[in-house]
């Protein structure tokens, strides 16, 4: 990825491979980037953050904003909100079964596609963490920690997409004690293929999150066209692939959005435009 403000992360392909290793057969893990682009903001600190299937990761923020990456072992976010105390039982806290929010769905070439986010509640002790780790493995996802003990006190989220009868694809994921609250025009997004996975696959599907105050996200495509996503509230995802911004159950850090490029073009960039 390139831009006028290109900066390299210290995350190597080996780092990424370790994070993504042992993913279950039911979920496909694609190519992760080692660079990030920050537009419209000054970098104070950039932390490594797991983006599973993207070949493009874009971070955008208002001037002077801190956009910290949280969730890797031994790291803490500079700006965030501690996980709020929840109901007493692990089941009510969604420790073993995540909360799932569908962001978008549609049909292309007779095949249905959909995008969703699942949020796993924070285990309170080693026993809960062991059970959650096993439940994640059964469901085909792997958190951003290498051992079950690393889940204690941390929330995990996964954004995913499915196309037709193919395997689900993890787009972005993270495991953290503190949830970064995006503000202003902060934006974090990944662009992936709607169908196949690979370094040459067309990146038409954009999934990301923005501040709760964001009223409009504009995704621009290489051919000069653009798609605008606007808030949809908590209404169910439309069946026509409409680009929308919506809240995700269990995720307080911001709202999520999806844009899909028309066939024949690919992702250029994305910005909060209102």
PDB file of C-alpha atoms in Angstrom:
ATOM      1  CA  UNK A   1       0.000   0.000   0.000  1.00  0.00           C
ATOM      2  CA  UNK A   2       1.196   3.469  -0.781  1.00  0.00           C
ATOM      3  CA  UNK A   3       0.206   7.035  -0.077  1.00  0.00           C
ATOM      4  CA  UNK A   4       1.884  10.369   0.499  1.00  0.00           C
ATOM      5  CA  UNK A   5       2.160   9.464   4.187  1.00  0.00           C
ATOM      6  CA  UNK A   6       3.321   5.863   3.816  1.00  0.00           C
ATOM      7  CA  UNK A   7       4.859   4.383   6.970  1.00  0.00           C
ATOM      8  CA  UNK A   8       5.888   0.795   7.644  1.00  0.00           C
ATOM      9  CA  UNK A   9       4.757  -1.211  10.639  1.00  0.00           C
ATOM     10  CA  UNK A  10       7.282  -3.289  12.542  1.00  0.00           C
ATOM     11  CA  UNK A  11       5.051  -6.308  11.956  1.00  0.00           C
ATOM     12  CA  UNK A  12       6.725  -8.932   9.788  1.00  0.00           C
ATOM     13  CA  UNK A  13       5.207 -11.754   7.806  1.00  0.00           C
ATOM     14  CA  UNK A  14       6.493 -14.084  10.534  1.00  0.00           C
ATOM     15  CA  UNK A  15       4.598 -12.110  13.187  1.00  0.00           C
ATOM     16  CA  UNK A  16       1.456 -12.384  11.110  1.00  0.00           C
ATOM     17  CA  UNK A  17       1.931 -16.074  10.478  1.00  0.00           C
ATOM     18  CA  UNK A  18       2.217 -16.716  14.215  1.00  0.00           C
ATOM     19  CA  UNK A  19      -0.968 -14.781  14.874  1.00  0.00           C
ATOM     20  CA  UNK A  20      -2.909 -16.587  12.187  1.00  0.00           C
ATOM     21  CA  UNK A  21      -1.527 -20.079  12.766  1.00  0.00           C
ATOM     22  CA  UNK A  22      -3.788 -22.950  13.735  1.00  0.00           C
ATOM     23  CA  UNK A  23      -6.941 -21.394  12.284  1.00  0.00           C
ATOM     24  CA  UNK A  24      -9.610 -24.060  11.998  1.00  0.00           C
ATOM     25  CA  UNK A  25     -10.542 -25.537   8.617  1.00  0.00           C
ATOM     26  CA  UNK A  26     -13.981 -23.915   8.704  1.00  0.00           C
ATOM     27  CA  UNK A  27     -12.595 -20.393   8.377  1.00  0.00           C
ATOM     28  CA  UNK A  28     -10.305 -19.149   5.664  1.00  0.00           C
ATOM     29  CA  UNK A  29      -7.408 -16.840   6.547  1.00  0.00           C
ATOM     30  CA  UNK A  30      -6.038 -14.745   3.741  1.00  0.00           C
ATOM     31  CA  UNK A  31      -3.055 -12.470   3.231  1.00  0.00           C
ATOM     32  CA  UNK A  32      -2.292  -9.920   5.937  1.00  0.00           C
ATOM     33  CA  UNK A  33      -0.601  -6.579   5.236  1.00  0.00           C
ATOM     34  CA  UNK A  34       2.587  -5.335   6.866  1.00  0.00           C
ATOM     35  CA  UNK A  35       2.017  -1.666   6.095  1.00  0.00           C
ATOM     36  CA  UNK A  36      -0.658   0.819   7.085  1.00  0.00           C
ATOM     37  CA  UNK A  37      -1.639   4.197   5.698  1.00  0.00           C
ATOM     38  CA  UNK A  38      -2.772   7.070   7.898  1.00  0.00           C
ATOM     39  CA  UNK A  39      -4.575   9.885   6.114  1.00  0.00           C
ATOM     40  CA  UNK A  40      -5.551  13.227   7.618  1.00  0.00           C
ATOM     41  CA  UNK A  41      -3.902  12.667  10.967  1.00  0.00           C
ATOM     42  CA  UNK A  42      -0.530  12.779  12.719  1.00  0.00           C
ATOM     43  CA  UNK A  43       0.815   9.491  14.014  1.00  0.00           C
ATOM     44  CA  UNK A  44       1.603   9.503  17.726  1.00  0.00           C
ATOM     45  CA  UNK A  45       1.892   5.768  18.106  1.00  0.00           C
ATOM     46  CA  UNK A  46       1.001   2.848  15.859  1.00  0.00           C
ATOM     47  CA  UNK A  47       0.559  -0.545  17.421  1.00  0.00           C
ATOM     48  CA  UNK A  48       0.422  -3.833  15.637  1.00  0.00           C
ATOM     49  CA  UNK A  49      -3.086  -5.001  14.914  1.00  0.00           C
ATOM     50  CA  UNK A  50      -4.312  -8.168  13.272  1.00  0.00           C
ATOM     51  CA  UNK A  51      -6.001  -7.862   9.899  1.00  0.00           C
ATOM     52  CA  UNK A  52      -6.545 -11.314   8.584  1.00  0.00           C
ATOM     53  CA  UNK A  53      -7.633 -11.312   4.977  1.00  0.00           C
ATOM     54  CA  UNK A  54      -6.920  -7.798   3.803  1.00  0.00           C
ATOM     55  CA  UNK A  55      -4.336  -6.715   1.305  1.00  0.00           C
ATOM     56  CA  UNK A  56      -5.166  -3.106   2.144  1.00  0.00           C
ATOM     57  CA  UNK A  57      -5.463  -1.583   5.613  1.00  0.00           C
ATOM     58  CA  UNK A  58      -6.398   2.081   5.879  1.00  0.00           C
ATOM     59  CA  UNK A  59      -6.329   4.185   9.006  1.00  0.00           C
ATOM     60  CA  UNK A  60      -7.702   7.693   8.816  1.00  0.00           C
ATOM     61  CA  UNK A  61      -7.994  10.214  11.616  1.00  0.00           C
ATOM     62  CA  UNK A  62      -8.544  13.853  12.369  1.00  0.00           C
ATOM     63  CA  UNK A  63      -5.446  15.977  12.941  1.00  0.00           C
ATOM     64  CA  UNK A  64      -3.669  15.124  16.160  1.00  0.00           C
ATOM     65  CA  UNK A  65      -5.794  12.081  16.900  1.00  0.00           C
ATOM     66  CA  UNK A  66      -4.232   9.069  18.554  1.00  0.00           C
ATOM     67  CA  UNK A  67      -5.195   5.885  16.752  1.00  0.00           C
ATOM     68  CA  UNK A  68      -3.749   3.109  18.900  1.00  0.00           C
ATOM     69  CA  UNK A  69      -3.754  -0.546  18.032  1.00  0.00           C
ATOM     70  CA  UNK A  70      -4.733  -2.813  20.867  1.00  0.00           C
ATOM     71  CA  UNK A  71      -4.916  -6.502  21.369  1.00  0.00           C
ATOM     72  CA  UNK A  72      -1.546  -8.168  20.860  1.00  0.00           C
ATOM     73  CA  UNK A  73       0.177  -9.904  23.750  1.00  0.00           C
ATOM     74  CA  UNK A  74       1.874  -7.471  26.145  1.00  0.00           C
ATOM     75  CA  UNK A  75       0.352  -4.350  24.636  1.00  0.00           C
ATOM     76  CA  UNK A  76      -2.168  -1.863  26.024  1.00  0.00           C
ATOM     77  CA  UNK A  77      -4.120   0.853  24.271  1.00  0.00           C
ATOM     78  CA  UNK A  78      -3.370   4.471  25.107  1.00  0.00           C
ATOM     79  CA  UNK A  79      -6.900   5.635  24.499  1.00  0.00           C
ATOM     80  CA  UNK A  80      -9.806   3.417  25.365  1.00  0.00           C
ATOM     81  CA  UNK A  81     -12.443   2.283  27.746  1.00  0.00           C
ATOM     82  CA  UNK A  82     -12.018  -0.684  30.104  1.00  0.00           C
ATOM     83  CA  UNK A  83     -14.347  -3.588  29.546  1.00  0.00           C
ATOM     84  CA  UNK A  84     -17.467  -2.739  31.532  1.00  0.00           C
ATOM     85  CA  UNK A  85     -18.574  -5.156  34.267  1.00  0.00           C
ATOM     86  CA  UNK A  86     -21.328  -7.344  32.883  1.00  0.00           C
ATOM     87  CA  UNK A  87     -23.921  -9.780  34.180  1.00  0.00           C
ATOM     88  CA  UNK A  88     -22.744 -12.454  36.574  1.00  0.00           C
ATOM     89  CA  UNK A  89     -23.011 -15.570  34.422  1.00  0.00           C
ATOM     90  CA  UNK A  90     -20.616 -16.388  31.603  1.00  0.00           C
ATOM     91  CA  UNK A  91     -23.566 -17.180  29.347  1.00  0.00           C
ATOM     92  CA  UNK A  92     -25.100 -13.745  29.877  1.00  0.00           C
ATOM     93  CA  UNK A  93     -21.713 -12.178  29.176  1.00  0.00           C
ATOM     94  CA  UNK A  94     -21.452 -14.094  25.881  1.00  0.00           C
ATOM     95  CA  UNK A  95     -18.230 -15.801  26.896  1.00  0.00           C
ATOM     96  CA  UNK A  96     -19.011 -19.106  25.174  1.00  0.00           C
ATOM     97  CA  UNK A  97     -21.391 -17.933  22.431  1.00  0.00           C
ATOM     98  CA  UNK A  98     -20.641 -14.565  20.824  1.00  0.00           C
ATOM     99  CA  UNK A  99     -23.032 -11.769  20.029  1.00  0.00           C
ATOM    100  CA  UNK A 100     -23.434 -11.595  16.240  1.00  0.00           C
ATOM    101  CA  UNK A 101     -24.508  -8.545  14.260  1.00  0.00           C
ATOM    102  CA  UNK A 102     -25.081  -8.759  10.528  1.00  0.00           C
ATOM    103  CA  UNK A 103     -23.725  -5.688   8.738  1.00  0.00           C
ATOM    104  CA  UNK A 104     -24.765  -6.328   5.146  1.00  0.00           C
ATOM    105  CA  UNK A 105     -25.969  -8.985   2.745  1.00  0.00           C
ATOM    106  CA  UNK A 106     -26.690  -9.271  -0.944  1.00  0.00           C
ATOM    107  CA  UNK A 107     -26.705 -11.558  -3.970  1.00  0.00           C
ATOM    108  CA  UNK A 108     -24.216 -11.649  -6.835  1.00  0.00           C
ATOM    109  CA  UNK A 109     -24.201 -14.147  -9.703  1.00  0.00           C
ATOM    110  CA  UNK A 110     -26.934 -16.078  -7.942  1.00  0.00           C
ATOM    111  CA  UNK A 111     -24.896 -16.513  -4.760  1.00  0.00           C
ATOM    112  CA  UNK A 112     -25.677 -14.854  -1.473  1.00  0.00           C
ATOM    113  CA  UNK A 113     -22.961 -12.992   0.408  1.00  0.00           C
ATOM    114  CA  UNK A 114     -23.059 -11.499   3.871  1.00  0.00           C
ATOM    115  CA  UNK A 115     -20.819  -9.661   6.332  1.00  0.00           C
ATOM    116  CA  UNK A 116     -21.120  -9.812  10.103  1.00  0.00           C
ATOM    117  CA  UNK A 117     -19.239  -9.077  13.327  1.00  0.00           C
ATOM    118  CA  UNK A 118     -19.119 -11.378  16.330  1.00  0.00           C
ATOM    119  CA  UNK A 119     -18.031 -10.233  19.791  1.00  0.00           C
ATOM    120  CA  UNK A 120     -16.935 -12.684  22.487  1.00  0.00           C
ATOM    121  CA  UNK A 121     -17.243 -11.461  26.079  1.00  0.00           C
ATOM    122  CA  UNK A 122     -14.245 -11.306  28.409  1.00  0.00           C
ATOM    123  CA  UNK A 123     -13.594 -14.429  30.538  1.00  0.00           C
ATOM    124  CA  UNK A 124     -13.092 -13.641  34.216  1.00  0.00           C
ATOM    125  CA  UNK A 125     -10.775 -16.512  35.101  1.00  0.00           C
ATOM    126  CA  UNK A 126      -8.681 -19.329  33.634  1.00  0.00           C
ATOM    127  CA  UNK A 127     -11.567 -21.800  33.618  1.00  0.00           C
ATOM    128  CA  UNK A 128     -13.776 -19.497  31.575  1.00  0.00           C
ATOM    129  CA  UNK A 129     -10.847 -18.692  29.290  1.00  0.00           C
ATOM    130  CA  UNK A 130     -10.186 -22.392  28.614  1.00  0.00           C
ATOM    131  CA  UNK A 131     -13.821 -22.977  27.711  1.00  0.00           C
ATOM    132  CA  UNK A 132     -13.924 -19.896  25.490  1.00  0.00           C
ATOM    133  CA  UNK A 133     -10.721 -20.871  23.703  1.00  0.00           C
ATOM    134  CA  UNK A 134     -12.217 -24.298  22.977  1.00  0.00           C
ATOM    135  CA  UNK A 135     -15.519 -22.766  21.824  1.00  0.00           C
ATOM    136  CA  UNK A 136     -13.682 -20.425  19.457  1.00  0.00           C
ATOM    137  CA  UNK A 137     -11.759 -23.340  17.991  1.00  0.00           C
ATOM    138  CA  UNK A 138     -14.980 -25.269  17.408  1.00  0.00           C
ATOM    139  CA  UNK A 139     -16.523 -22.282  15.642  1.00  0.00           C
ATOM    140  CA  UNK A 140     -13.448 -21.868  13.448  1.00  0.00           C
ATOM    141  CA  UNK A 141     -11.914 -18.638  14.749  1.00  0.00           C
ATOM    142  CA  UNK A 142      -8.627 -17.931  16.510  1.00  0.00           C
ATOM    143  CA  UNK A 143      -8.127 -14.932  18.836  1.00  0.00           C
ATOM    144  CA  UNK A 144      -5.066 -12.673  18.809  1.00  0.00           C
ATOM    145  CA  UNK A 145      -3.451 -14.575  21.681  1.00  0.00           C
ATOM    146  CA  UNK A 146      -1.479 -17.809  21.575  1.00  0.00           C
ATOM    147  CA  UNK A 147      -2.829 -19.382  24.776  1.00  0.00           C
ATOM    148  CA  UNK A 148      -6.202 -19.547  26.481  1.00  0.00           C
ATOM    149  CA  UNK A 149      -4.809 -17.747  29.538  1.00  0.00           C
ATOM    150  CA  UNK A 150      -4.279 -14.670  27.383  1.00  0.00           C
ATOM    151  CA  UNK A 151      -8.051 -14.276  27.048  1.00  0.00           C
ATOM    152  CA  UNK A 152      -8.703 -13.525  30.725  1.00  0.00           C
ATOM    153  CA  UNK A 153     -10.194 -10.059  31.105  1.00  0.00           C
ATOM    154  CA  UNK A 154     -10.183  -9.461  27.337  1.00  0.00           C
ATOM    155  CA  UNK A 155     -12.911  -9.095  24.732  1.00  0.00           C
ATOM    156  CA  UNK A 156     -12.421 -10.608  21.267  1.00  0.00           C
ATOM    157  CA  UNK A 157     -14.083  -9.548  18.044  1.00  0.00           C
ATOM    158  CA  UNK A 158     -14.038 -10.907  14.503  1.00  0.00           C
ATOM    159  CA  UNK A 159     -15.445  -9.313  11.358  1.00  0.00           C
ATOM    160  CA  UNK A 160     -16.258 -11.969   8.773  1.00  0.00           C
ATOM    161  CA  UNK A 161     -17.701 -12.459   5.326  1.00  0.00           C
ATOM    162  CA  UNK A 162     -19.272 -15.413   3.553  1.00  0.00           C
ATOM    163  CA  UNK A 163     -19.934 -15.925  -0.163  1.00  0.00           C
ATOM    164  CA  UNK A 164     -22.128 -18.706  -1.488  1.00  0.00           C
ATOM    165  CA  UNK A 165     -21.266 -22.110  -0.082  1.00  0.00           C
ATOM    166  CA  UNK A 166     -17.603 -21.221   0.433  1.00  0.00           C
ATOM    167  CA  UNK A 167     -15.846 -21.061   3.755  1.00  0.00           C
ATOM    168  CA  UNK A 168     -16.282 -18.007   5.937  1.00  0.00           C
ATOM    169  CA  UNK A 169     -13.425 -15.518   5.782  1.00  0.00           C
ATOM    170  CA  UNK A 170     -12.100 -13.584   8.785  1.00  0.00           C
ATOM    171  CA  UNK A 171     -11.511 -10.008   7.635  1.00  0.00           C
ATOM    172  CA  UNK A 172     -10.292  -8.297  10.828  1.00  0.00           C
ATOM    173  CA  UNK A 173      -9.962  -9.482  14.402  1.00  0.00           C
ATOM    174  CA  UNK A 174      -8.631  -8.327  17.747  1.00  0.00           C
ATOM    175  CA  UNK A 175      -8.453  -9.327  21.424  1.00  0.00           C
ATOM    176  CA  UNK A 176      -8.083  -6.557  23.998  1.00  0.00           C
ATOM    177  CA  UNK A 177      -8.710  -5.363  27.540  1.00  0.00           C
ATOM    178  CA  UNK A 178      -9.622  -1.857  26.472  1.00  0.00           C
ATOM    179  CA  UNK A 179     -11.770  -0.878  23.514  1.00  0.00           C
ATOM    180  CA  UNK A 180     -10.408   2.031  21.492  1.00  0.00           C
ATOM    181  CA  UNK A 181     -13.140   4.619  21.028  1.00  0.00           C
ATOM    182  CA  UNK A 182     -12.782   6.211  17.617  1.00  0.00           C
ATOM    183  CA  UNK A 183     -13.572   9.928  17.421  1.00  0.00           C
ATOM    184  CA  UNK A 184     -14.081  12.560  14.744  1.00  0.00           C
ATOM    185  CA  UNK A 185     -13.041  11.244  11.337  1.00  0.00           C
ATOM    186  CA  UNK A 186     -11.057   8.256  12.649  1.00  0.00           C
ATOM    187  CA  UNK A 187     -11.538   5.250  10.401  1.00  0.00           C
ATOM    188  CA  UNK A 188     -10.099   1.736  10.355  1.00  0.00           C
ATOM    189  CA  UNK A 189     -10.956  -0.469   7.387  1.00  0.00           C
ATOM    190  CA  UNK A 190      -9.857  -3.478   5.374  1.00  0.00           C
ATOM    191  CA  UNK A 191     -10.516  -4.182   1.692  1.00  0.00           C
ATOM    192  CA  UNK A 192     -10.890  -7.797   0.572  1.00  0.00           C
ATOM    193  CA  UNK A 193     -12.201  -9.838  -2.313  1.00  0.00           C
ATOM    194  CA  UNK A 194     -15.897 -10.652  -2.262  1.00  0.00           C
ATOM    195  CA  UNK A 195     -15.256 -14.106  -3.689  1.00  0.00           C
ATOM    196  CA  UNK A 196     -11.832 -15.768  -3.808  1.00  0.00           C
ATOM    197  CA  UNK A 197      -8.841 -15.036  -1.577  1.00  0.00           C
ATOM    198  CA  UNK A 198      -5.395 -14.265  -2.933  1.00  0.00           C
ATOM    199  CA  UNK A 199      -2.850 -11.533  -3.621  1.00  0.00           C
ATOM    200  CA  UNK A 200      -4.335 -10.798  -7.059  1.00  0.00           C
ATOM    201  CA  UNK A 201      -8.022 -11.086  -6.138  1.00  0.00           C
ATOM    202  CA  UNK A 202      -9.998  -7.860  -6.770  1.00  0.00           C
ATOM    203  CA  UNK A 203     -10.526  -5.949  -3.522  1.00  0.00           C
ATOM    204  CA  UNK A 204     -14.155  -4.880  -3.845  1.00  0.00           C
ATOM    205  CA  UNK A 205     -15.499  -5.419  -0.333  1.00  0.00           C
ATOM    206  CA  UNK A 206     -14.607  -2.808   2.316  1.00  0.00           C
ATOM    207  CA  UNK A 207     -15.305  -3.504   5.997  1.00  0.00           C
ATOM    208  CA  UNK A 208     -14.390  -1.081   8.751  1.00  0.00           C
ATOM    209  CA  UNK A 209     -15.352   0.893  11.806  1.00  0.00           C
ATOM    210  CA  UNK A 210     -15.744   4.580  12.571  1.00  0.00           C
ATOM    211  CA  UNK A 211     -16.721   6.877  15.434  1.00  0.00           C
ATOM    212  CA  UNK A 212     -20.314   6.681  16.618  1.00  0.00           C
ATOM    213  CA  UNK A 213     -20.686  10.309  15.553  1.00  0.00           C
ATOM    214  CA  UNK A 214     -19.887   9.529  11.891  1.00  0.00           C
ATOM    215  CA  UNK A 215     -22.901  10.171   9.662  1.00  0.00           C
ATOM    216  CA  UNK A 216     -21.386   9.297   6.307  1.00  0.00           C
ATOM    217  CA  UNK A 217     -18.521   7.177   4.951  1.00  0.00           C
ATOM    218  CA  UNK A 218     -17.487   7.529   1.319  1.00  0.00           C
ATOM    219  CA  UNK A 219     -15.678   4.631  -0.343  1.00  0.00           C
ATOM    220  CA  UNK A 220     -13.949   5.583  -3.582  1.00  0.00           C
ATOM    221  CA  UNK A 221     -13.180   3.117  -6.348  1.00  0.00           C
ATOM    222  CA  UNK A 222     -10.326   3.021  -8.842  1.00  0.00           C
ATOM    223  CA  UNK A 223     -12.577   3.950 -11.781  1.00  0.00           C
ATOM    224  CA  UNK A 224     -13.563   7.252 -10.171  1.00  0.00           C
ATOM    225  CA  UNK A 225     -16.955   6.183  -8.882  1.00  0.00           C
ATOM    226  CA  UNK A 226     -17.844   6.144  -5.196  1.00  0.00           C
ATOM    227  CA  UNK A 227     -20.297   4.575  -2.762  1.00  0.00           C
ATOM    228  CA  UNK A 228     -21.714   6.311   0.307  1.00  0.00           C
ATOM    229  CA  UNK A 229     -22.640   4.472   3.509  1.00  0.00           C
ATOM    230  CA  UNK A 230     -25.018   6.111   5.979  1.00  0.00           C
ATOM    231  CA  UNK A 231     -26.364   5.074   9.400  1.00  0.00           C
ATOM    232  CA  UNK A 232     -28.985   2.343   9.397  1.00  0.00           C
ATOM    233  CA  UNK A 233     -29.629   2.136  13.130  1.00  0.00           C
ATOM    234  CA  UNK A 234     -30.442  -1.311  14.445  1.00  0.00           C
ATOM    235  CA  UNK A 235     -32.675  -2.336  11.528  1.00  0.00           C
ATOM    236  CA  UNK A 236     -31.867  -5.745   9.985  1.00  0.00           C
ATOM    237  CA  UNK A 237     -29.459  -5.758   7.052  1.00  0.00           C
ATOM    238  CA  UNK A 238     -31.151  -5.175   3.695  1.00  0.00           C
ATOM    239  CA  UNK A 239     -31.096  -7.980   1.147  1.00  0.00           C
ATOM    240  CA  UNK A 240     -29.762  -5.807  -1.683  1.00  0.00           C
ATOM    241  CA  UNK A 241     -26.217  -5.197  -0.426  1.00  0.00           C
ATOM    242  CA  UNK A 242     -26.945  -1.579   0.517  1.00  0.00           C
ATOM    243  CA  UNK A 243     -23.907   0.142   2.046  1.00  0.00           C
ATOM    244  CA  UNK A 244     -24.724   1.088   5.622  1.00  0.00           C
ATOM    245  CA  UNK A 245     -23.207   2.174   8.943  1.00  0.00           C
ATOM    246  CA  UNK A 246     -24.565   0.300  11.939  1.00  0.00           C
ATOM    247  CA  UNK A 247     -23.860  -0.421  15.623  1.00  0.00           C
ATOM    248  CA  UNK A 248     -22.543  -3.832  16.658  1.00  0.00           C
ATOM    249  CA  UNK A 249     -23.848  -5.565  19.779  1.00  0.00           C
ATOM    250  CA  UNK A 250     -21.156  -5.760  22.449  1.00  0.00           C
ATOM    251  CA  UNK A 251     -18.745  -3.416  20.641  1.00  0.00           C
ATOM    252  CA  UNK A 252     -18.622   0.079  22.262  1.00  0.00           C
ATOM    253  CA  UNK A 253     -15.663   1.448  20.304  1.00  0.00           C
ATOM    254  CA  UNK A 254     -17.665   2.759  17.349  1.00  0.00           C
ATOM    255  CA  UNK A 255     -20.001   1.750  14.544  1.00  0.00           C
ATOM    256  CA  UNK A 256     -19.180  -0.542  11.623  1.00  0.00           C
ATOM    257  CA  UNK A 257     -19.722  -0.082   7.898  1.00  0.00           C
ATOM    258  CA  UNK A 258     -19.586  -2.055   4.668  1.00  0.00           C
ATOM    259  CA  UNK A 259     -19.133  -0.832   1.083  1.00  0.00           C
ATOM    260  CA  UNK A 260     -19.097  -2.998  -2.050  1.00  0.00           C
ATOM    261  CA  UNK A 261     -17.507  -1.771  -5.283  1.00  0.00           C
ATOM    262  CA  UNK A 262     -19.319  -2.316  -8.598  1.00  0.00           C
ATOM    263  CA  UNK A 263     -17.986  -5.169 -10.695  1.00  0.00           C
ATOM    264  CA  UNK A 264     -15.037  -4.177 -12.851  1.00  0.00           C
ATOM    265  CA  UNK A 265     -13.386  -1.855 -10.355  1.00  0.00           C
ATOM    266  CA  UNK A 266     -11.639  -2.115  -6.981  1.00  0.00           C
ATOM    267  CA  UNK A 267     -11.010  -0.194  -3.782  1.00  0.00           C
ATOM    268  CA  UNK A 268      -9.173   3.146  -3.842  1.00  0.00           C
ATOM    269  CA  UNK A 269      -9.758   4.694  -0.387  1.00  0.00           C
ATOM    270  CA  UNK A 270     -12.352   5.409   2.298  1.00  0.00           C
ATOM    271  CA  UNK A 271     -13.018   8.502   4.413  1.00  0.00           C
ATOM    272  CA  UNK A 272     -15.525   9.793   6.918  1.00  0.00           C
ATOM    273  CA  UNK A 273     -17.133  12.603   4.927  1.00  0.00           C
ATOM    274  CA  UNK A 274     -19.719  13.750   7.436  1.00  0.00           C
TER     275      UNK A 274
END
